Amino acid sequence: MSSATATSSSPSGRAPASGLQDQIDAMQATRLGGLLPTLPALAGLFPGGGLRHGCVYTVPNSTALVMALLAAPSRDGAWCGVVGLPDFGIEAAAGLGIALDRLVQVPRPGDRWLAVTAALVDALPVVAVRPPAPARSADAARLAARLRQRGGVLLVAGPWTACEAELTIAARHCEGLGPGHGSLSGMSVTVVAAAGHGGGMTRKASVVLAGGGPHPSNDAAGLPHLPAGRSGAAWDEAGFLREGTG
């Protein structure tokens, strides 16, 4: 199974992107208004429990967290774009429930990463990007204006000049590993969301990641969880997520 790659030609001379845009707009359920959903384990990180349309969120230190933020919008019918993240595994994405037939990937855009991101922001409601270098303030401002106009959400796996919130993995606790040996069976992490607009508000969520199959830890037993990734190797990108916000 692979993510969507679409090309089209038209005798009327319309640009190929126009045809793709028509298809996406026709399939997209609710484009504007309200919030994009998040997984229950992460909802407490955001006012209202979801991602605000027209906003940028930065995720500087975890591809797994980027995937988790894409999962709920994708399940809800949203098209998602991923730019500059060659380690964004298809199997792990599918394990989290990301719809591969509504996923557009550009793993290595090179120097054109900003133009590619802007084009996807025009077409898709949620886009994730890892910039190879910091964007100039003017370029970031233009992209932000386009994002607000289109009502989309941008997830930046790295620093950005202005954002609604920055989400980081603040602490990790591994299970199953002894001193220098053992098999990794799970990981609990603390995710911190810090407001990026000077509000000073910080929210935290405790999330348990486990892979290869149901593997509840003692303190997470009985809590709701997501299906595991389809292979144990993918657990750290798409394992269980169990809620524990605070």
mmCIF file with all atom_site columns, C-alpha atoms in Angstrom, residues 36-46 49-51 64-65 67-73 75 96-97 207 226 239-241 243 245:
data_model
loop_
_atom_site.group_PDB
_atom_site.id
_atom_site.type_symbol
_atom_site.label_atom_id
_atom_site.label_alt_id
_atom_site.label_comp_id
_atom_site.label_asym_id
_atom_site.label_entity_id
_atom_site.label_seq_id
_atom_site.pdbx_PDB_ins_code
_atom_site.Cartn_x
_atom_site.Cartn_y
_atom_site.Cartn_z
_atom_site.occupancy
_atom_site.B_iso_or_equiv
_atom_site.pdbx_formal_charge
_atom_site.auth_seq_id
_atom_site.auth_comp_id
_atom_site.auth_asym_id
_atom_site.auth_atom_id
_atom_site.pdbx_PDB_model_num
ATOM 1  C CA . LEU A 1 36  ? -9.597 19.734 13.465 1.00 0.00 ? 36  LEU A CA 1
ATOM 2  C CA . PRO A 1 37  ? -9.934 16.739 15.806 1.00 0.00 ? 37  PRO A CA 1
ATOM 3  C CA . THR A 1 38  ? -7.090 15.203 17.788 1.00 0.00 ? 38  THR A CA 1
ATOM 4  C CA . LEU A 1 39  ? -6.660 11.808 19.375 1.00 0.00 ? 39  LEU A CA 1
ATOM 5  C CA . PRO A 1 40  ? -8.278 11.588 22.820 1.00 0.00 ? 40  PRO A CA 1
ATOM 6  C CA . ALA A 1 41  ? -4.867 11.124 24.434 1.00 0.00 ? 41  ALA A CA 1
ATOM 7  C CA . LEU A 1 42  ? -3.743 14.494 23.056 1.00 0.00 ? 42  LEU A CA 1
ATOM 8  C CA . ALA A 1 43  ? -6.964 16.528 23.230 1.00 0.00 ? 43  ALA A CA 1
ATOM 9  C CA . GLY A 1 44  ? -6.119 18.030 26.618 1.00 0.00 ? 44  GLY A CA 1
ATOM 10 C CA . LEU A 1 45  ? -3.123 19.787 25.073 1.00 0.00 ? 45  LEU A CA 1
ATOM 11 C CA . PHE A 1 46  ? -5.339 22.124 23.054 1.00 0.00 ? 46  PHE A CA 1
ATOM 12 C CA . GLY A 1 49  ? -9.598 19.785 22.317 1.00 0.00 ? 49  GLY A CA 1
ATOM 13 C CA . GLY A 1 50  ? -8.519 20.302 18.698 1.00 0.00 ? 50  GLY A CA 1
ATOM 14 C CA . LEU A 1 51  ? -6.239 22.068 16.229 1.00 0.00 ? 51  LEU A CA 1
ATOM 15 C CA . ALA A 1 64  ? 5.880  10.048 16.092 1.00 0.00 ? 64  ALA A CA 1
ATOM 16 C CA . LEU A 1 65  ? 4.056  13.027 17.566 1.00 0.00 ? 65  LEU A CA 1
ATOM 17 C CA . MET A 1 67  ? 1.991  11.270 13.008 1.00 0.00 ? 67  MET A CA 1
ATOM 18 C CA . ALA A 1 68  ? -0.263 11.232 16.053 1.00 0.00 ? 68  ALA A CA 1
ATOM 19 C CA . LEU A 1 69  ? -1.464 14.759 15.265 1.00 0.00 ? 69  LEU A CA 1
ATOM 20 C CA . LEU A 1 70  ? -2.286 13.771 11.682 1.00 0.00 ? 70  LEU A CA 1
ATOM 21 C CA . ALA A 1 71  ? -4.141 10.605 12.680 1.00 0.00 ? 71  ALA A CA 1
ATOM 22 C CA . ALA A 1 72  ? -7.452 12.019 13.924 1.00 0.00 ? 72  ALA A CA 1
ATOM 23 C CA . PRO A 1 73  ? -7.979 14.525 11.057 1.00 0.00 ? 73  PRO A CA 1
ATOM 24 C CA . ARG A 1 75  ? -9.665 9.382  10.197 1.00 0.00 ? 75  ARG A CA 1
ATOM 25 C CA . LEU A 1 96  ? -2.268 4.795  13.570 1.00 0.00 ? 96  LEU A CA 1
ATOM 26 C CA . GLY A 1 97  ? -5.225 4.890  11.202 1.00 0.00 ? 97  GLY A CA 1
ATOM 27 C CA . VAL A 1 207 ? 1.002  9.271  26.822 1.00 0.00 ? 207 VAL A CA 1
ATOM 28 C CA . LEU A 1 226 ? -5.581 2.841  19.702 1.00 0.00 ? 226 LEU A CA 1
ATOM 29 C CA . GLY A 1 239 ? 1.777  2.186  18.872 1.00 0.00 ? 239 GLY A CA 1
ATOM 30 C CA . PHE A 1 240 ? -0.929 2.534  21.463 1.00 0.00 ? 240 PHE A CA 1
ATOM 31 C CA . LEU A 1 241 ? -1.681 5.937  22.868 1.00 0.00 ? 241 LEU A CA 1
ATOM 32 C CA . GLU A 1 243 ? -4.755 9.092  27.761 1.00 0.00 ? 243 GLU A CA 1
ATOM 33 C CA . THR A 1 245 ? -3.747 14.474 30.691 1.00 0.00 ? 245 THR A CA 1
#
